[in-house]
PDB file of C-alpha atoms in Angstrom:
ATOM      1  CA  MET A   1      73.248   2.745 -24.717  1.00  0.00           C
ATOM      2  CA  ILE A   2      70.849   4.351 -27.176  1.00  0.00           C
ATOM      3  CA  ASN A   3      69.899   0.965 -28.599  1.00  0.00           C
ATOM      4  CA  ASN A   4      69.099  -0.344 -25.097  1.00  0.00           C
ATOM      5  CA  THR A   5      66.921   2.695 -24.384  1.00  0.00           C
ATOM      6  CA  LEU A   6      65.058   2.349 -27.668  1.00  0.00           C
ATOM      7  CA  SER A   7      64.568  -1.339 -27.002  1.00  0.00           C
ATOM      8  CA  SER A   8      63.153  -0.659 -23.536  1.00  0.00           C
ATOM      9  CA  TYR A   9      60.853   2.039 -24.928  1.00  0.00           C
ATOM     10  CA  SER A  10      59.651  -0.336 -27.641  1.00  0.00           C
ATOM     11  CA  VAL A  11      58.865  -3.054 -25.084  1.00  0.00           C
ATOM     12  CA  SER A  12      57.063  -0.517 -22.843  1.00  0.00           C
ATOM     13  CA  THR A  13      55.007   0.795 -25.767  1.00  0.00           C
ATOM     14  CA  SER A  14      54.128  -2.715 -26.838  1.00  0.00           C
ATOM     15  CA  SER A  15      53.045  -3.563 -23.280  1.00  0.00           C
ATOM     16  CA  ILE A  16      50.812  -0.462 -23.052  1.00  0.00           C
ATOM     17  CA  ALA A  17      49.251  -1.252 -26.417  1.00  0.00           C
ATOM     18  CA  SER A  18      48.637  -4.826 -25.308  1.00  0.00           C
ATOM     19  CA  ASP A  19      47.002  -3.691 -22.064  1.00  0.00           C
ATOM     20  CA  ARG A  20      44.853  -1.194 -23.950  1.00  0.00           C
ATOM     21  CA  ALA A  21      43.740  -3.880 -26.403  1.00  0.00           C
ATOM     22  CA  ALA A  22      42.863  -6.227 -23.528  1.00  0.00           C
ATOM     23  CA  THR A  23      40.842  -3.493 -21.817  1.00  0.00           C
ATOM     24  CA  GLU A  24      38.965  -2.714 -25.028  1.00  0.00           C
ATOM     25  CA  ASN A  25      38.201  -6.409 -25.503  1.00  0.00           C
ATOM     26  CA  LYS A  26      36.787  -6.651 -21.984  1.00  0.00           C
ATOM     27  CA  GLN A  27      34.632  -3.558 -22.516  1.00  0.00           C
ATOM     28  CA  ARG A  28      33.412  -4.946 -25.841  1.00  0.00           C
ATOM     29  CA  THR A  29      32.504  -8.247 -24.174  1.00  0.00           C
ATOM     30  CA  ILE A  30      30.551  -6.426 -21.445  1.00  0.00           C
ATOM     31  CA  ARG A  31      28.662  -4.352 -24.037  1.00  0.00           C
ATOM     32  CA  GLU A  32      27.818  -7.475 -26.024  1.00  0.00           C
ATOM     33  CA  LEU A  33      26.550  -9.193 -22.875  1.00  0.00           C
ATOM     34  CA  GLU A  34      24.390  -6.200 -21.942  1.00  0.00           C
ATOM     35  CA  SER A  35      23.059  -6.062 -25.492  1.00  0.00           C
ATOM     36  CA  THR A  36      22.167  -9.747 -25.355  1.00  0.00           C
ATOM     37  CA  LEU A  37      20.300  -9.321 -22.074  1.00  0.00           C
ATOM     38  CA  THR A  38      18.318  -6.294 -23.234  1.00  0.00           C
ATOM     39  CA  SER A  39      17.517  -7.840 -26.625  1.00  0.00           C
ATOM     40  CA  SER A  40      15.932 -10.875 -24.899  1.00  0.00           C
ATOM     41  CA  PRO A  41      13.489  -9.198 -22.505  1.00  0.00           C
ATOM     42  CA  SER A  42      11.127 -12.127 -22.000  1.00  0.00           C
ATOM     43  CA  LEU A  43      12.622 -13.297 -18.707  1.00  0.00           C
ATOM     44  CA  PRO A  44      13.181  -9.839 -17.124  1.00  0.00           C
ATOM     45  CA  ILE A  45       9.723  -8.661 -18.210  1.00  0.00           C
ATOM     46  CA  SER A  46       8.138 -11.840 -16.879  1.00  0.00           C
ATOM     47  CA  LEU A  47       9.865 -11.452 -13.537  1.00  0.00           C
ATOM     48  CA  SER A  48       8.966  -7.757 -13.394  1.00  0.00           C
ATOM     49  CA  ALA A  49       5.323  -8.490 -14.199  1.00  0.00           C
ATOM     50  CA  SER A  50       5.170 -11.157 -11.506  1.00  0.00           C
ATOM     51  CA  LYS A  51       6.609  -8.778  -8.940  1.00  0.00           C
ATOM     52  CA  THR A  52       4.168  -6.058  -9.972  1.00  0.00           C
ATOM     53  CA  TRP A  53       1.193  -8.363  -9.419  1.00  0.00           C
ATOM     54  CA  LEU A  54       2.760  -9.462  -6.133  1.00  0.00           C
ATOM     55  CA  VAL A  55       2.698  -5.805  -5.069  1.00  0.00           C
ATOM     56  CA  PHE A  56      -1.018  -5.735  -5.948  1.00  0.00           C
ATOM     57  CA  ALA A  57      -1.710  -8.899  -3.924  1.00  0.00           C
ATOM     58  CA  THR A  58       0.313  -7.626  -0.964  1.00  0.00           C
ATOM     59  CA  ALA A  59      -1.599  -4.343  -1.013  1.00  0.00           C
ATOM     60  CA  VAL A  60      -4.882  -6.260  -0.856  1.00  0.00           C
ATOM     61  CA  PHE A  61      -3.572  -8.295   2.072  1.00  0.00           C
ATOM     62  CA  LEU A  62      -2.334  -5.221   3.955  1.00  0.00           C
ATOM     63  CA  VAL A  63      -5.732  -3.547   3.703  1.00  0.00           C
ATOM     64  CA  THR A  64      -7.423  -6.568   5.284  1.00  0.00           C
ATOM     65  CA  VAL A  65      -4.896  -6.817   8.136  1.00  0.00           C
ATOM     66  CA  PRO A  66      -6.089  -3.732  10.087  1.00  0.00           C
ATOM     67  CA  VAL A  67      -9.712  -4.830   9.650  1.00  0.00           C
ATOM     68  CA  PHE A  68      -9.509  -8.464  10.683  1.00  0.00           C
ATOM     69  CA  ILE A  69      -6.455  -8.453  12.977  1.00  0.00           C
ATOM     70  CA  GLU A  70      -5.863  -4.959  14.346  1.00  0.00           C
ATOM     71  CA  ALA A  71      -9.498  -4.004  15.013  1.00  0.00           C
ATOM     72  CA  PRO A  72     -10.179  -6.885  17.438  1.00  0.00           C
ATOM     73  CA  LEU A  73      -6.740  -6.563  19.066  1.00  0.00           C
ATOM     74  CA  VAL A  74      -6.936  -2.821  19.580  1.00  0.00           C
ATOM     75  CA  ARG A  75     -10.062  -3.070  21.757  1.00  0.00           C
ATOM     76  CA  SER A  76      -8.052  -4.722  24.527  1.00  0.00           C
ATOM     77  CA  GLN A  77      -4.522  -3.480  23.740  1.00  0.00           C
ATOM     78  CA  PRO A  78      -4.723   0.017  22.165  1.00  0.00           C
ATOM     79  CA  ILE A  79      -1.375   1.235  23.539  1.00  0.00           C
ATOM     80  CA  ALA A  80       0.384  -1.898  22.320  1.00  0.00           C
ATOM     81  CA  CYS A  81      -1.123  -1.416  18.838  1.00  0.00           C
ATOM     82  CA  VAL A  82       0.149   2.158  18.689  1.00  0.00           C
ATOM     83  CA  ALA A  83       3.590   0.977  19.828  1.00  0.00           C
ATOM     84  CA  ILE A  84       3.634  -1.671  17.086  1.00  0.00           C
ATOM     85  CA  THR A  85       3.646   1.207  14.595  1.00  0.00           C
ATOM     86  CA  GLY A  86       7.225   1.902  15.634  1.00  0.00           C
ATOM     87  CA  PHE A  87       8.135  -1.673  14.754  1.00  0.00           C
ATOM     88  CA  TRP A  88       6.535  -1.347  11.298  1.00  0.00           C
ATOM     89  CA  VAL A  89       8.450   1.881  10.624  1.00  0.00           C
ATOM     90  CA  TRP A  90      11.732   0.364  11.835  1.00  0.00           C
ATOM     91  CA  LEU A  91      11.200  -2.744   9.710  1.00  0.00           C
ATOM     92  CA  SER A  92      10.289  -0.690   6.649  1.00  0.00           C
ATOM     93  CA  PHE A  93      13.474   1.402   6.870  1.00  0.00           C
ATOM     94  CA  ASN A  94      15.525  -1.707   7.526  1.00  0.00           C
ATOM     95  CA  LEU A  95      14.129  -3.346   4.381  1.00  0.00           C
ATOM     96  CA  MET A  96      14.782  -0.174   2.382  1.00  0.00           C
ATOM     97  CA  THR A  97      18.494  -0.327   3.152  1.00  0.00           C
ATOM     98  CA  ARG A  98      18.856  -3.281   0.745  1.00  0.00           C
ATOM     99  CA  PRO A  99      18.040  -3.080  -2.966  1.00  0.00           C
ATOM    100  CA  GLN A 100      16.526  -6.576  -2.973  1.00  0.00           C
ATOM    101  CA  THR A 101      13.932  -5.684  -0.322  1.00  0.00           C
ATOM    102  CA  TYR A 102      13.556  -1.924  -0.894  1.00  0.00           C
ATOM    103  CA  LEU A 103      10.175  -2.347  -2.609  1.00  0.00           C
ATOM    104  CA  TRP A 104       8.644  -4.190   0.356  1.00  0.00           C
ATOM    105  CA  GLY A 105      10.053  -1.700   2.828  1.00  0.00           C
ATOM    106  CA  ASP A 106       8.515   1.080   0.766  1.00  0.00           C
ATOM    107  CA  LEU A 107       5.111  -0.630   0.814  1.00  0.00           C
ATOM    108  CA  LEU A 108       5.361  -1.365   4.538  1.00  0.00           C
ATOM    109  CA  PHE A 109       6.112   2.307   5.235  1.00  0.00           C
ATOM    110  CA  GLY A 110       2.767   3.322   3.740  1.00  0.00           C
ATOM    111  CA  PHE A 111       1.023   0.538   5.640  1.00  0.00           C
ATOM    112  CA  SER A 112       2.454   1.809   8.943  1.00  0.00           C
ATOM    113  CA  TRP A 113       0.359   5.000   8.624  1.00  0.00           C
ATOM    114  CA  SER A 114      -2.812   2.993   8.084  1.00  0.00           C
ATOM    115  CA  TRP A 115      -1.942   0.873  11.106  1.00  0.00           C
ATOM    116  CA  LEU A 116      -1.283   3.921  13.313  1.00  0.00           C
ATOM    117  CA  ALA A 117      -4.531   5.613  12.288  1.00  0.00           C
ATOM    118  CA  GLY A 118      -6.473   2.410  12.940  1.00  0.00           C
ATOM    119  CA  ALA A 119      -4.862   1.961  16.358  1.00  0.00           C
ATOM    120  CA  ILE A 120      -5.775   5.497  17.423  1.00  0.00           C
ATOM    121  CA  TYR A 121      -9.324   5.463  16.109  1.00  0.00           C
ATOM    122  CA  TRP A 122     -10.411   1.932  17.038  1.00  0.00           C
ATOM    123  CA  GLY A 123      -8.613   2.170  20.365  1.00  0.00           C
ATOM    124  CA  TRP A 124     -10.149   5.367  21.734  1.00  0.00           C
ATOM    125  CA  LEU A 125     -12.567   7.020  19.301  1.00  0.00           C
ATOM    126  CA  ARG A 126     -14.430   4.145  17.624  1.00  0.00           C
ATOM    127  CA  TRP A 127     -17.838   5.135  19.026  1.00  0.00           C
ATOM    128  CA  GLU A 128     -17.833   8.428  17.064  1.00  0.00           C
ATOM    129  CA  PRO A 129     -17.899   7.904  13.263  1.00  0.00           C
ATOM    130  CA  LEU A 130     -17.334  11.605  12.601  1.00  0.00           C
ATOM    131  CA  TRP A 131     -13.757  11.177  13.830  1.00  0.00           C
ATOM    132  CA  HIS A 132     -13.053   8.198  11.587  1.00  0.00           C
ATOM    133  CA  LEU A 133     -11.940   9.927   8.387  1.00  0.00           C
ATOM    134  CA  PRO A 134      -9.938  12.736  10.088  1.00  0.00           C
ATOM    135  CA  ILE A 135      -7.977  10.158  12.096  1.00  0.00           C
ATOM    136  CA  GLU A 136      -7.442   7.944   9.051  1.00  0.00           C
ATOM    137  CA  SER A 137      -6.001  11.003   7.276  1.00  0.00           C
ATOM    138  CA  ILE A 138      -3.287  11.451   9.894  1.00  0.00           C
ATOM    139  CA  GLY A 139      -0.531  10.492   7.448  1.00  0.00           C
ATOM    140  CA  LEU A 140      -1.847  12.564   4.543  1.00  0.00           C
ATOM    141  CA  PRO A 141       0.523  15.575   4.916  1.00  0.00           C
ATOM    142  CA  LEU A 142       3.584  13.312   5.067  1.00  0.00           C
ATOM    143  CA  ALA A 143       2.354  11.245   2.109  1.00  0.00           C
ATOM    144  CA  PHE A 144       1.990  14.365  -0.048  1.00  0.00           C
ATOM    145  CA  TRP A 145       5.393  15.644   1.086  1.00  0.00           C
ATOM    146  CA  CYS A 146       7.077  12.321   0.232  1.00  0.00           C
ATOM    147  CA  LEU A 147       5.414  12.190  -3.193  1.00  0.00           C
ATOM    148  CA  ALA A 148       6.485  15.775  -3.873  1.00  0.00           C
ATOM    149  CA  LYS A 149      10.062  14.625  -3.128  1.00  0.00           C
ATOM    150  CA  ASN A 150       9.513  11.543  -5.347  1.00  0.00           C
ATOM    151  CA  TRP A 151      10.270   9.253  -2.415  1.00  0.00           C
ATOM    152  CA  GLY A 152       8.373   6.171  -1.253  1.00  0.00           C
ATOM    153  CA  LYS A 153       5.933   6.153  -4.166  1.00  0.00           C
ATOM    154  CA  VAL A 154       4.724   2.581  -3.667  1.00  0.00           C
ATOM    155  CA  GLY A 155       3.947   2.937   0.034  1.00  0.00           C
ATOM    156  CA  ASN A 156       2.458   6.401  -0.159  1.00  0.00           C
ATOM    157  CA  TRP A 157       0.207   5.533  -3.089  1.00  0.00           C
ATOM    158  CA  PHE A 158      -0.895   2.449  -1.167  1.00  0.00           C
ATOM    159  CA  TYR A 159      -1.813   4.688   1.770  1.00  0.00           C
ATOM    160  CA  LEU A 160      -3.727   7.083  -0.494  1.00  0.00           C
ATOM    161  CA  GLY A 161      -5.630   4.188  -2.079  1.00  0.00           C
ATOM    162  CA  SER A 162      -6.536   2.803   1.338  1.00  0.00           C
ATOM    163  CA  LEU A 163      -7.652   6.247   2.506  1.00  0.00           C
ATOM    164  CA  LEU A 164      -9.778   6.756  -0.601  1.00  0.00           C
ATOM    165  CA  GLY A 165     -11.539   3.434  -0.054  1.00  0.00           C
ATOM    166  CA  THR A 166     -12.185   4.387   3.566  1.00  0.00           C
ATOM    167  CA  ALA A 167     -13.567   7.769   2.529  1.00  0.00           C
ATOM    168  CA  LEU A 168     -16.034   6.295   0.031  1.00  0.00           C
ATOM    169  CA  THR A 169     -17.203   3.727   2.590  1.00  0.00           C
ATOM    170  CA  ASP A 170     -17.832   6.516   5.093  1.00  0.00           C
ATOM    171  CA  VAL A 171     -19.688   8.487   2.432  1.00  0.00           C
ATOM    172  CA  TYR A 172     -22.018   5.518   1.988  1.00  0.00           C
ATOM    173  CA  PHE A 173     -22.671   5.410   5.738  1.00  0.00           C
ATOM    174  CA  TYR A 174     -23.584   9.107   5.668  1.00  0.00           C
ATOM    175  CA  LEU A 175     -25.842   8.817   2.619  1.00  0.00           C
ATOM    176  CA  VAL A 176     -27.762   5.796   3.908  1.00  0.00           C
ATOM    177  CA  ASN A 177     -27.934   7.169   7.470  1.00  0.00           C
ATOM    178  CA  LEU A 178     -26.063   4.284   9.092  1.00  0.00           C
ATOM    179  CA  MET A 179     -24.122   6.453  11.540  1.00  0.00           C
ATOM    180  CA  PRO A 180     -26.571   5.944  14.452  1.00  0.00           C
ATOM    181  CA  TYR A 181     -26.164   2.168  14.099  1.00  0.00           C
ATOM    182  CA  TRP A 182     -22.376   2.576  14.035  1.00  0.00           C
ATOM    183  CA  ARG A 183     -22.503   4.421  17.363  1.00  0.00           C
ATOM    184  CA  GLN A 184     -24.737   1.783  18.916  1.00  0.00           C
ATOM    185  CA  ILE A 185     -22.605  -1.159  17.770  1.00  0.00           C
ATOM    186  CA  MET A 186     -19.426   0.399  19.131  1.00  0.00           C
ATOM    187  CA  ARG A 187     -20.933   0.930  22.587  1.00  0.00           C
ATOM    188  CA  VAL A 188     -22.312  -2.565  23.187  1.00  0.00           C
ATOM    189  CA  GLU A 189     -20.859  -6.021  23.621  1.00  0.00           C
ATOM    190  CA  PRO A 190     -20.559  -8.183  20.468  1.00  0.00           C
ATOM    191  CA  GLU A 191     -23.532 -10.338  21.498  1.00  0.00           C
ATOM    192  CA  ALA A 192     -25.797  -7.309  21.851  1.00  0.00           C
ATOM    193  CA  ALA A 193     -24.722  -5.948  18.450  1.00  0.00           C
ATOM    194  CA  ILE A 194     -26.704  -8.521  16.442  1.00  0.00           C
ATOM    195  CA  PRO A 195     -30.113  -6.764  16.724  1.00  0.00           C
ATOM    196  CA  VAL A 196     -28.450  -3.469  15.765  1.00  0.00           C
ATOM    197  CA  LEU A 197     -26.932  -5.101  12.695  1.00  0.00           C
ATOM    198  CA  LYS A 198     -30.338  -6.424  11.685  1.00  0.00           C
ATOM    199  CA  HIS A 199     -31.832  -2.941  11.817  1.00  0.00           C
ATOM    200  CA  ALA A 200     -28.880  -1.562   9.853  1.00  0.00           C
ATOM    201  CA  LEU A 201     -29.467  -4.185   7.133  1.00  0.00           C
ATOM    202  CA  ILE A 202     -33.062  -3.032   6.819  1.00  0.00           C
ATOM    203  CA  GLN A 203     -31.713   0.452   6.149  1.00  0.00           C
ATOM    204  CA  VAL A 204     -29.346  -0.904   3.486  1.00  0.00           C
ATOM    205  CA  ASP A 205     -31.958  -3.123   1.839  1.00  0.00           C
ATOM    206  CA  THR A 206     -33.911  -0.205   0.379  1.00  0.00           C
ATOM    207  CA  PRO A 207     -33.882   1.280  -3.138  1.00  0.00           C
ATOM    208  CA  TRP A 208     -31.865   4.231  -1.809  1.00  0.00           C
ATOM    209  CA  GLY A 209     -29.357   2.022   0.005  1.00  0.00           C
ATOM    210  CA  MET A 210     -28.922  -0.432  -2.872  1.00  0.00           C
ATOM    211  CA  ALA A 211     -28.621   2.333  -5.481  1.00  0.00           C
ATOM    212  CA  TRP A 212     -25.829   4.060  -3.596  1.00  0.00           C
ATOM    213  CA  ALA A 213     -24.076   0.737  -2.955  1.00  0.00           C
ATOM    214  CA  ILE A 214     -24.008   0.076  -6.714  1.00  0.00           C
ATOM    215  CA  ILE A 215     -22.902   3.620  -7.556  1.00  0.00           C
ATOM    216  CA  LEU A 216     -20.022   3.678  -5.063  1.00  0.00           C
ATOM    217  CA  ALA A 217     -18.960   0.138  -6.010  1.00  0.00           C
ATOM    218  CA  LEU A 218     -18.738   1.236  -9.655  1.00  0.00           C
ATOM    219  CA  VAL A 219     -16.729   4.291  -8.628  1.00  0.00           C
ATOM    220  CA  LEU A 220     -14.307   2.099  -6.679  1.00  0.00           C
ATOM    221  CA  LEU A 221     -14.021  -0.356  -9.572  1.00  0.00           C
ATOM    222  CA  THR A 222     -13.309   2.432 -12.051  1.00  0.00           C
ATOM    223  CA  ILE A 223     -10.729   4.159  -9.862  1.00  0.00           C
ATOM    224  CA  GLY A 224      -9.136   0.827  -8.981  1.00  0.00           C
ATOM    225  CA  LEU A 225      -8.958  -0.680 -12.467  1.00  0.00           C
ATOM    226  CA  LEU A 226      -7.852   2.297 -14.563  1.00  0.00           C
ATOM    227  CA  PRO A 227      -4.345   2.646 -12.997  1.00  0.00           C
ATOM    228  CA  LEU A 228      -3.561  -1.012 -13.765  1.00  0.00           C
ATOM    229  CA  GLY A 229      -3.015  -0.074 -17.405  1.00  0.00           C
ATOM    230  CA  ARG A 230       0.020   2.025 -16.451  1.00  0.00           C
ATOM    231  CA  LYS A 231       2.110  -1.038 -15.501  1.00  0.00           C
ATOM    232  CA  GLN A 232       3.870   0.743 -12.653  1.00  0.00           C
ATOM    233  CA  ARG A 233       4.244  -0.749  -9.193  1.00  0.00           C
ATOM    234  CA  HIS A 234       3.019   2.245  -7.220  1.00  0.00           C
ATOM    235  CA  TRP A 235      -0.195   2.262  -9.289  1.00  0.00           C
ATOM    236  CA  TYR A 236      -0.661  -1.443  -8.598  1.00  0.00           C
ATOM    237  CA  ALA A 237      -0.283  -0.752  -4.874  1.00  0.00           C
ATOM    238  CA  PHE A 238      -2.884   2.013  -5.185  1.00  0.00           C
ATOM    239  CA  SER A 239      -5.283  -0.203  -7.146  1.00  0.00           C
ATOM    240  CA  GLY A 240      -4.883  -3.100  -4.735  1.00  0.00           C
ATOM    241  CA  ALA A 241      -5.757  -0.849  -1.803  1.00  0.00           C
ATOM    242  CA  VAL A 242      -8.792   0.648  -3.567  1.00  0.00           C
ATOM    243  CA  LEU A 243     -10.221  -2.608  -4.910  1.00  0.00           C
ATOM    244  CA  SER A 244      -9.760  -4.444  -1.631  1.00  0.00           C
ATOM    245  CA  THR A 245     -12.227  -1.973  -0.106  1.00  0.00           C
ATOM    246  CA  ILE A 246     -14.963  -3.713  -2.089  1.00  0.00           C
ATOM    247  CA  LEU A 247     -13.800  -7.068  -0.734  1.00  0.00           C
ATOM    248  CA  VAL A 248     -13.730  -5.877   2.881  1.00  0.00           C
ATOM    249  CA  ASP A 249     -17.125  -4.145   2.648  1.00  0.00           C
ATOM    250  CA  SER A 250     -18.632  -7.248   1.039  1.00  0.00           C
ATOM    251  CA  LEU A 251     -17.278  -9.468   3.821  1.00  0.00           C
ATOM    252  CA  PHE A 252     -18.747  -7.147   6.458  1.00  0.00           C
ATOM    253  CA  PHE A 253     -22.094  -7.178   4.675  1.00  0.00           C
ATOM    254  CA  LEU A 254     -22.002 -10.968   4.485  1.00  0.00           C
ATOM    255  CA  ALA A 255     -21.128 -11.232   8.179  1.00  0.00           C
ATOM    256  CA  ALA A 256     -24.059  -8.958   9.058  1.00  0.00           C
ATOM    257  CA  VAL A 257     -26.424 -11.086   6.970  1.00  0.00           C
ATOM    258  CA  ILE A 258     -25.205 -14.315   8.576  1.00  0.00           C
ATOM    259  CA  ALA A 259     -25.494 -12.811  12.046  1.00  0.00           C
TER     260      ALA A 259
END
């Protein structure tokens, strides 16, 4: 009886030891695999760098969308443009529910505030430039609150970069006294806006106008390029939004010259 008990105990102990050894071997294999992956960072770093620059490119694209798509649409369908904001917010949260698409949902969340501000301003208040910056700042309190909670950094920094670019563009309009032309253009049909644009270009093509254009362009370049050295996605979103302001302003200037 005692021998049978000892034999059973010996078998049980041997089985436990075997299971423990197998578990330790599995854990060792996992650690070795993780070590191999982290010691060969070329592929992960390459993929991460590509995605970071994709964030930058997407930020540039999202800044141009309200200018070249929303602005014409909102003149005829302002309520629909405001309602589309709800779709952007829903889509952003839906993307953020999955780790693979969280980044793009985050970025789209910041874009939704730019879209909403553009829909409100260009839909009902576009003839008064003094309302432009206050309306564009509509999402500023929420952006600061989210950043204080360390949530949605990519999207909120994109929104701040877009807002900064807008602010500096408006500053240029104030300094060069282009606000009267803004009011005139917004109150007339597109065909009648060409003579107004010509007079506005005369105002820009002066030593004062050119000097301030160069100064503010350098400010935008400096603010937009410096964060790129930090290699973080939310800074790339911010830089993309800031630098795209130069692109958009240049395209508007070119369009005015061609007109």
